[in-house]
Amino acid sequence: MQELLLEEEKMEQESTGSGSSKISSLQWVFKVKNMAWEAYKSKPFSHWVLLFLSSLGMLVAFPASSLLSRVYFANGGTSKWIISWVAVAGWPIPALILFPMYLFHRTSPTPLSLQLFCSYVFLGFLSAADNLMYAYAYAYLPASTAALLASSSLAFSALFGFWIVNNKLNASVINAIVIITAAMTIIALDSDSDRYPYVSNSQYIWGFVWDILGSALHGLIFALSEWVFIKFLGRRSFHVVLEQQVMVSSCAFLFTTIGVIINKDFQGMTSEAKTFKGGVTAYNLVLIWSVITFQLGVLGATGILFLASTVMAGVLNAVRVPVTSIAAVILLNDPMSGFKILSLVITFWGFASYIYGTSTGSKLP
């Protein structure tokens, strides 16, 4: 009899515990729903439209730009200078958005001191070098592999941000750096599975090296850009962010144009277009859309940083890696081995750890 009573009591406790678990889950869902609704009401409708368009720029334009770089090399393009030149040739696009802001929104240009000008020139030089490194990477690596390796820029951004602008480096961020490094190592050990037949072993290795170096330089540029804001600008309004983008991109365009002229690649574009698979029209379309998509991606990232936060930019950047890799497999028939899938999963895990570490103590908008 006593055993029966104990058993009934145990069943009641289990049912009560299960019920309370369901209630807590429902409470969490309602809480998230209410938070989302409050966040939506706190901003005008135009804010959410711009946020959606900016997110679309990061998740569509950036992957498209990466795929177009690979399409250029896979169909007969050979000039690394040309593909790095088109990455900055669209610098007038943000300028077309910036100048009307001066005219219609009663904003004035930021005073251009000598130190600020030199900072823009230096960042432009680094950006030109960074684009050239990535061009070499996409010349020798599949787009999915290049995108996975480029995700290491997050680890470099965290390290350089810690050294240059004293950003916090907690356990979650360190964990993310270690995880992403492990993912890159897995790709390196699996190099034979995705190397194109026409790419030599030394070219593949150099593509790997240039991608990692480009990612490191990208992280340095990100940290230095933040330092310029802190040191010389002191404010982060939308037109100030656009000013920096226009100035840095125009300087990078100037340096890259000099490189193209010295290398005589402008003269070679005519013959390259004639031998390009699909003809001159296809060649021109690849370059034109590369210009547009790259700048739209940069504008999207700029909008996310201004409208939301660096945490949300990190979230979208994390999503962009698998989007690029999967799109490359579907559209370009990129090889996708088990090791690369494992690396993709580990990379996403590293991004999640980084996002958690950077969002601790702060709120997403």
Short mmCIF file of C-alpha atoms in Angstrom, two decimals:
data_model
loop_
_atom_site.label_atom_id
_atom_site.label_comp_id
_atom_site.label_asym_id
_atom_site.label_seq_id
_atom_site.Cartn_x
_atom_site.Cartn_y
_atom_site.Cartn_z
CA MET A 1 0.00 0.00 0.00
CA GLN A 2 2.76 2.39 0.92
CA GLU A 3 4.56 1.55 -2.33
CA LEU A 4 1.42 2.41 -4.33
CA LEU A 5 1.11 5.77 -2.58
CA LEU A 6 4.77 6.56 -3.28
CA GLU A 7 4.34 5.62 -6.93
CA GLU A 8 1.25 7.85 -7.30
CA GLU A 9 3.10 10.74 -5.68
CA LYS A 10 6.03 10.26 -8.05
CA MET A 11 3.70 10.30 -11.07
CA GLU A 12 2.06 13.51 -9.83
CA GLN A 13 5.47 15.15 -9.45
CA GLU A 14 6.48 14.09 -12.96
CA SER A 15 3.25 15.40 -14.44
CA THR A 16 3.63 18.65 -12.51
CA GLY A 17 7.23 18.99 -13.67
CA SER A 18 6.23 18.32 -17.29
CA GLY A 19 3.43 20.86 -17.02
CA SER A 20 5.68 23.51 -15.54
CA SER A 21 8.22 22.83 -18.30
CA LYS A 22 5.56 23.44 -20.95
CA ILE A 23 4.44 26.62 -19.19
CA SER A 24 8.02 27.94 -18.99
CA SER A 25 8.55 27.21 -22.68
CA LEU A 26 5.35 29.08 -23.57
CA GLN A 27 6.39 31.95 -21.33
CA TRP A 28 9.74 32.15 -23.14
CA VAL A 29 8.00 32.20 -26.55
CA PHE A 30 5.62 34.97 -25.44
CA LYS A 31 8.52 36.91 -23.93
CA VAL A 32 10.50 36.77 -27.18
CA LYS A 33 7.39 37.72 -29.15
CA ASN A 34 6.72 40.71 -26.90
CA MET A 35 10.37 41.83 -27.09
CA ALA A 36 10.28 41.61 -30.89
CA TRP A 37 7.04 43.60 -31.02
CA GLU A 38 8.40 46.26 -28.67
CA ALA A 39 11.57 46.53 -30.75
CA TYR A 40 9.49 46.87 -33.91
CA LYS A 41 7.32 49.64 -32.43
CA SER A 42 10.36 51.53 -31.10
CA LYS A 43 11.61 52.27 -34.63
CA PRO A 44 9.88 53.82 -37.66
CA PHE A 45 8.88 51.56 -40.55
CA SER A 46 11.59 53.06 -42.75
CA HIS A 47 14.22 51.80 -40.27
CA TRP A 48 13.11 48.19 -40.77
CA VAL A 49 12.95 48.59 -44.54
CA LEU A 50 16.55 49.86 -44.60
CA LEU A 51 17.61 47.12 -42.20
CA PHE A 52 16.05 44.48 -44.46
CA LEU A 53 17.75 45.93 -47.56
CA SER A 54 21.09 46.12 -45.74
CA SER A 55 20.75 42.50 -44.62
CA LEU A 56 19.89 41.52 -48.18
CA GLY A 57 23.03 43.32 -49.36
CA MET A 58 25.23 41.30 -47.03
CA LEU A 59 23.55 37.93 -47.65
CA VAL A 60 23.08 38.24 -51.43
CA ALA A 61 25.49 40.83 -52.85
CA PHE A 62 28.62 39.67 -51.02
CA PRO A 63 28.21 35.97 -51.93
CA ALA A 64 27.36 36.99 -55.52
CA SER A 65 30.55 39.05 -55.69
CA SER A 66 32.61 36.07 -54.48
CA LEU A 67 31.00 33.73 -57.00
CA LEU A 68 31.55 36.21 -59.85
CA SER A 69 35.26 36.37 -59.02
CA ARG A 70 35.44 32.59 -59.36
CA VAL A 71 33.37 32.71 -62.60
CA TYR A 72 35.86 35.21 -64.04
CA PHE A 73 38.85 32.91 -63.48
CA ALA A 74 37.00 29.70 -64.39
CA ASN A 75 35.96 31.04 -67.81
CA GLY A 76 39.24 32.38 -69.10
CA GLY A 77 40.03 35.45 -66.99
CA THR A 78 43.63 35.58 -65.83
CA SER A 79 44.33 39.06 -64.43
CA LYS A 80 44.37 39.28 -60.65
CA TRP A 81 44.78 43.05 -60.94
CA ILE A 82 41.57 43.42 -62.97
CA ILE A 83 39.44 41.43 -60.50
CA SER A 84 40.87 43.44 -57.59
CA TRP A 85 40.27 46.66 -59.58
CA VAL A 86 36.55 45.93 -60.10
CA ALA A 87 36.20 45.45 -56.33
CA VAL A 88 36.84 49.19 -55.82
CA ALA A 89 35.77 50.59 -59.20
CA GLY A 90 32.27 51.09 -57.81
CA TRP A 91 33.36 53.67 -55.23
CA PRO A 92 31.15 56.38 -56.84
CA ILE A 93 28.03 54.36 -55.83
CA PRO A 94 28.23 55.31 -52.13
CA ALA A 95 29.27 58.82 -53.21
CA LEU A 96 25.96 59.14 -55.10
CA ILE A 97 24.19 58.40 -51.82
CA LEU A 98 26.43 60.68 -49.76
CA PHE A 99 26.21 63.92 -51.78
CA PRO A 100 22.37 64.22 -51.66
CA MET A 101 22.65 63.89 -47.86
CA TYR A 102 24.72 67.09 -47.83
CA LEU A 103 22.13 68.86 -50.00
CA PHE A 104 18.82 67.72 -48.51
CA HIS A 105 19.55 66.67 -44.92
CA ARG A 106 21.51 69.74 -43.85
CA THR A 107 24.62 67.75 -42.96
CA SER A 108 28.09 69.10 -43.58
CA PRO A 109 31.21 67.18 -44.62
CA THR A 110 33.57 66.13 -41.85
CA PRO A 111 36.59 68.48 -41.71
CA LEU A 112 39.48 66.68 -43.43
CA SER A 113 42.61 67.16 -41.34
CA LEU A 114 46.04 66.02 -42.53
CA GLN A 115 46.04 63.12 -40.07
CA LEU A 116 42.58 61.96 -41.15
CA PHE A 117 43.55 62.23 -44.84
CA CYS A 118 46.73 60.20 -44.26
CA SER A 119 44.66 57.59 -42.41
CA TYR A 120 42.29 57.26 -45.37
CA VAL A 121 45.22 56.94 -47.80
CA PHE A 122 46.88 54.28 -45.67
CA LEU A 123 43.63 52.32 -45.29
CA GLY A 124 43.10 52.63 -49.05
CA PHE A 125 46.55 51.17 -49.71
CA LEU A 126 45.85 48.27 -47.33
CA SER A 127 42.45 47.68 -48.98
CA ALA A 128 44.06 47.56 -52.44
CA ALA A 129 46.58 45.00 -51.19
CA ASP A 130 43.82 43.02 -49.48
CA ASN A 131 41.72 42.84 -52.66
CA LEU A 132 44.75 41.65 -54.64
CA MET A 133 45.43 38.87 -52.12
CA TYR A 134 41.83 37.69 -52.33
CA ALA A 135 42.04 37.80 -56.15
CA TYR A 136 44.97 35.37 -56.04
CA ALA A 137 42.99 33.15 -53.66
CA TYR A 138 39.95 32.98 -55.96
CA ALA A 139 42.19 32.32 -58.96
CA TYR A 140 43.42 29.04 -57.47
CA LEU A 141 40.78 27.92 -54.96
CA PRO A 142 37.13 26.85 -55.28
CA ALA A 143 34.75 29.60 -54.13
CA SER A 144 33.46 27.47 -51.25
CA THR A 145 37.00 26.84 -49.95
CA ALA A 146 38.01 30.49 -50.36
CA ALA A 147 34.89 31.63 -48.46
CA LEU A 148 35.60 29.23 -45.58
CA LEU A 149 39.21 30.38 -45.32
CA ALA A 150 38.15 34.03 -45.49
CA SER A 151 36.00 33.49 -42.39
CA SER A 152 39.27 33.48 -40.41
CA SER A 153 39.17 37.29 -40.74
CA LEU A 154 36.84 37.22 -37.73
CA ALA A 155 39.60 35.75 -35.57
CA PHE A 156 42.10 38.30 -36.85
CA SER A 157 39.60 41.13 -36.26
CA ALA A 158 39.24 40.03 -32.63
CA LEU A 159 43.01 39.87 -32.10
CA PHE A 160 43.82 43.17 -33.82
CA GLY A 161 40.84 44.83 -32.11
CA PHE A 162 42.26 43.71 -28.78
CA TRP A 163 45.75 45.04 -29.54
CA ILE A 164 44.83 48.30 -31.33
CA VAL A 165 41.57 49.55 -29.78
CA ASN A 166 41.54 47.52 -26.54
CA ASN A 167 38.41 45.55 -27.40
CA LYS A 168 37.48 42.88 -24.87
CA LEU A 169 38.85 39.39 -25.46
CA ASN A 170 36.87 37.03 -23.23
CA ALA A 171 36.83 33.23 -23.06
CA SER A 172 34.12 32.85 -25.72
CA VAL A 173 36.03 34.98 -28.24
CA ILE A 174 39.27 33.06 -27.56
CA ASN A 175 37.31 29.83 -27.98
CA ALA A 176 36.02 31.12 -31.34
CA ILE A 177 39.56 31.90 -32.51
CA VAL A 178 40.73 28.38 -31.62
CA ILE A 179 37.70 26.75 -33.28
CA ILE A 180 38.04 28.74 -36.52
CA THR A 181 41.79 27.94 -36.62
CA ALA A 182 40.92 24.25 -36.28
CA ALA A 183 38.46 24.55 -39.19
CA MET A 184 41.17 26.10 -41.39
CA THR A 185 43.54 23.25 -40.46
CA ILE A 186 40.94 20.67 -41.55
CA ILE A 187 40.69 22.35 -44.97
CA ALA A 188 44.48 22.34 -45.29
CA LEU A 189 44.64 18.59 -44.55
CA ASP A 190 41.95 17.93 -47.17
CA SER A 191 43.53 19.92 -50.00
CA ASP A 192 43.61 17.05 -52.51
CA SER A 193 39.81 16.67 -52.60
CA ASP A 194 38.90 20.09 -54.04
CA ARG A 195 41.91 21.14 -56.13
CA TYR A 196 41.01 21.84 -59.75
CA PRO A 197 42.90 19.68 -62.31
CA TYR A 198 44.41 22.73 -64.00
CA VAL A 199 45.69 24.16 -60.70
CA SER A 200 49.11 22.91 -59.64
CA ASN A 201 49.88 21.89 -56.08
CA SER A 202 52.07 24.97 -55.55
CA GLN A 203 49.35 27.28 -56.92
CA TYR A 204 46.80 25.73 -54.56
CA ILE A 205 49.14 26.23 -51.61
CA TRP A 206 49.76 29.85 -52.62
CA GLY A 207 46.01 30.40 -52.98
CA PHE A 208 45.59 29.06 -49.46
CA VAL A 209 48.36 31.32 -48.15
CA TRP A 210 47.07 34.44 -49.93
CA ASP A 211 43.55 33.81 -48.59
CA ILE A 212 44.80 33.58 -45.00
CA LEU A 213 47.04 36.64 -45.43
CA GLY A 214 44.15 38.56 -47.00
CA SER A 215 41.93 37.59 -44.06
CA ALA A 216 44.60 38.78 -41.61
CA LEU A 217 44.91 42.08 -43.47
CA HIS A 218 41.12 42.41 -43.56
CA GLY A 219 41.04 42.02 -39.77
CA LEU A 220 43.74 44.67 -39.44
CA ILE A 221 41.78 47.07 -41.70
CA PHE A 222 38.66 46.56 -39.60
CA ALA A 223 40.53 47.33 -36.36
CA LEU A 224 42.30 50.37 -37.86
CA SER A 225 38.98 51.70 -39.21
CA GLU A 226 37.55 51.50 -35.70
CA TRP A 227 40.65 53.26 -34.37
CA VAL A 228 40.16 56.10 -36.91
CA PHE A 229 36.58 56.57 -35.68
CA ILE A 230 37.73 56.72 -32.07
CA LYS A 231 40.81 58.87 -32.65
CA PHE A 232 39.73 61.39 -35.30
CA LEU A 233 35.96 61.26 -35.82
CA GLY A 234 34.45 60.59 -32.41
CA ARG A 235 30.99 59.94 -33.84
CA ARG A 236 29.35 57.23 -35.92
CA SER A 237 26.56 58.83 -37.93
CA PHE A 238 25.54 57.33 -41.27
CA HIS A 239 27.07 60.05 -43.43
CA VAL A 240 30.38 59.83 -41.53
CA VAL A 241 30.51 56.07 -42.18
CA LEU A 242 29.76 56.71 -45.86
CA GLU A 243 32.48 59.36 -45.99
CA GLN A 244 35.03 56.87 -44.74
CA GLN A 245 33.86 54.27 -47.26
CA VAL A 246 34.07 56.73 -50.17
CA MET A 247 37.50 58.05 -49.19
CA VAL A 248 39.06 54.64 -48.49
CA SER A 249 37.55 53.06 -51.62
CA SER A 250 38.64 55.94 -53.86
CA CYS A 251 42.20 55.73 -52.50
CA ALA A 252 42.18 51.94 -53.01
CA PHE A 253 40.88 52.54 -56.55
CA LEU A 254 43.76 54.92 -57.25
CA PHE A 255 46.41 52.48 -55.98
CA THR A 256 44.85 49.54 -57.84
CA THR A 257 44.56 51.54 -61.08
CA ILE A 258 48.28 52.35 -60.87
CA GLY A 259 49.00 48.62 -60.47
CA VAL A 260 46.81 47.73 -63.45
CA ILE A 261 48.53 50.35 -65.62
CA ILE A 262 52.04 49.22 -64.63
CA ASN A 263 51.09 45.60 -65.27
CA LYS A 264 49.52 46.63 -68.62
CA ASP A 265 46.33 44.72 -67.85
CA PHE A 266 44.00 47.33 -69.34
CA GLN A 267 45.55 46.65 -72.74
CA GLY A 268 45.05 42.93 -72.26
CA MET A 269 41.31 43.21 -71.50
CA THR A 270 40.36 43.27 -75.21
CA SER A 271 42.12 40.01 -76.04
CA GLU A 272 40.98 38.46 -72.75
CA ALA A 273 37.35 39.32 -73.56
CA LYS A 274 37.61 37.66 -76.99
CA THR A 275 38.87 34.37 -75.52
CA PHE A 276 36.48 34.46 -72.56
CA LYS A 277 33.96 31.61 -72.46
CA GLY A 278 30.66 33.16 -73.53
CA GLY A 279 32.28 35.96 -75.47
CA VAL A 280 32.77 39.69 -74.96
CA THR A 281 29.24 40.26 -73.63
CA ALA A 282 29.63 37.64 -70.91
CA TYR A 283 33.03 39.08 -70.00
CA ASN A 284 31.64 42.60 -69.62
CA LEU A 285 28.63 41.41 -67.63
CA VAL A 286 30.83 39.51 -65.16
CA LEU A 287 32.98 42.59 -64.53
CA ILE A 288 30.07 45.04 -64.35
CA TRP A 289 28.09 42.90 -61.92
CA SER A 290 31.24 42.34 -59.87
CA VAL A 291 31.54 46.11 -59.46
CA ILE A 292 27.88 46.49 -58.47
CA THR A 293 27.57 43.50 -56.12
CA PHE A 294 30.77 44.28 -54.20
CA GLN A 295 29.72 47.86 -53.49
CA LEU A 296 26.16 46.81 -52.59
CA GLY A 297 27.65 44.31 -50.13
CA VAL A 298 29.82 46.99 -48.55
CA LEU A 299 26.84 49.35 -48.37
CA GLY A 300 24.81 46.60 -46.71
CA ALA A 301 27.51 46.03 -44.09
CA THR A 302 27.71 49.79 -43.51
CA GLY A 303 23.96 49.96 -43.03
CA ILE A 304 23.95 47.06 -40.56
CA LEU A 305 26.69 48.66 -38.47
CA PHE A 306 24.79 51.94 -38.32
CA LEU A 307 21.19 50.70 -38.05
CA ALA A 308 21.84 47.73 -35.77
CA SER A 309 25.10 46.69 -34.15
CA THR A 310 28.41 44.95 -34.72
CA VAL A 311 26.84 41.84 -33.16
CA MET A 312 24.17 41.65 -35.85
CA ALA A 313 26.84 42.28 -38.49
CA GLY A 314 28.67 39.29 -37.00
CA VAL A 315 25.51 37.17 -37.18
CA LEU A 316 24.98 38.01 -40.86
CA ASN A 317 28.65 37.47 -41.61
CA ALA A 318 28.33 34.02 -40.03
CA VAL A 319 25.33 33.22 -42.21
CA ARG A 320 27.11 34.54 -45.31
CA VAL A 321 29.82 31.85 -45.17
CA PRO A 322 27.52 28.82 -45.61
CA VAL A 323 25.39 30.78 -48.12
CA THR A 324 28.48 31.35 -50.30
CA SER A 325 29.70 27.77 -49.92
CA ILE A 326 26.32 26.18 -50.69
CA ALA A 327 25.73 28.54 -53.63
CA ALA A 328 29.16 27.64 -55.02
CA VAL A 329 28.35 23.93 -54.81
CA ILE A 330 24.96 24.39 -56.51
CA LEU A 331 25.84 27.00 -59.15
CA LEU A 332 29.51 26.30 -59.85
CA ASN A 333 29.64 22.58 -59.05
CA ASP A 334 32.28 23.13 -56.40
CA PRO A 335 33.56 19.92 -54.81
CA MET A 336 32.19 19.44 -51.28
CA SER A 337 33.96 16.72 -49.33
CA GLY A 338 33.06 15.44 -45.88
CA PHE A 339 36.03 17.31 -44.43
CA LYS A 340 34.81 20.58 -45.95
CA ILE A 341 31.32 20.04 -44.53
CA LEU A 342 32.91 19.36 -41.13
CA SER A 343 34.96 22.54 -41.50
CA LEU A 344 31.79 24.48 -42.38
CA VAL A 345 30.00 23.22 -39.27
CA ILE A 346 33.00 23.99 -37.04
CA THR A 347 33.32 27.47 -38.57
CA PHE A 348 29.65 28.18 -37.84
CA TRP A 349 30.21 26.98 -34.28
CA GLY A 350 33.15 29.38 -33.99
CA PHE A 351 30.99 32.27 -35.24
CA ALA A 352 28.31 31.38 -32.68
CA SER A 353 30.89 31.41 -29.90
CA TYR A 354 32.20 34.80 -31.08
CA ILE A 355 28.70 36.28 -31.28
CA TYR A 356 27.90 35.04 -27.79
CA GLY A 357 31.16 36.47 -26.43
CA THR A 358 30.66 39.90 -28.02
CA SER A 359 26.98 40.13 -27.10
CA THR A 360 27.47 39.32 -23.41
CA GLY A 361 26.27 42.29 -21.45
CA SER A 362 24.69 43.94 -24.48
CA LYS A 363 21.37 43.66 -26.27
CA LEU A 364 20.54 43.04 -29.83
CA PRO A 365 18.27 45.71 -31.30
#
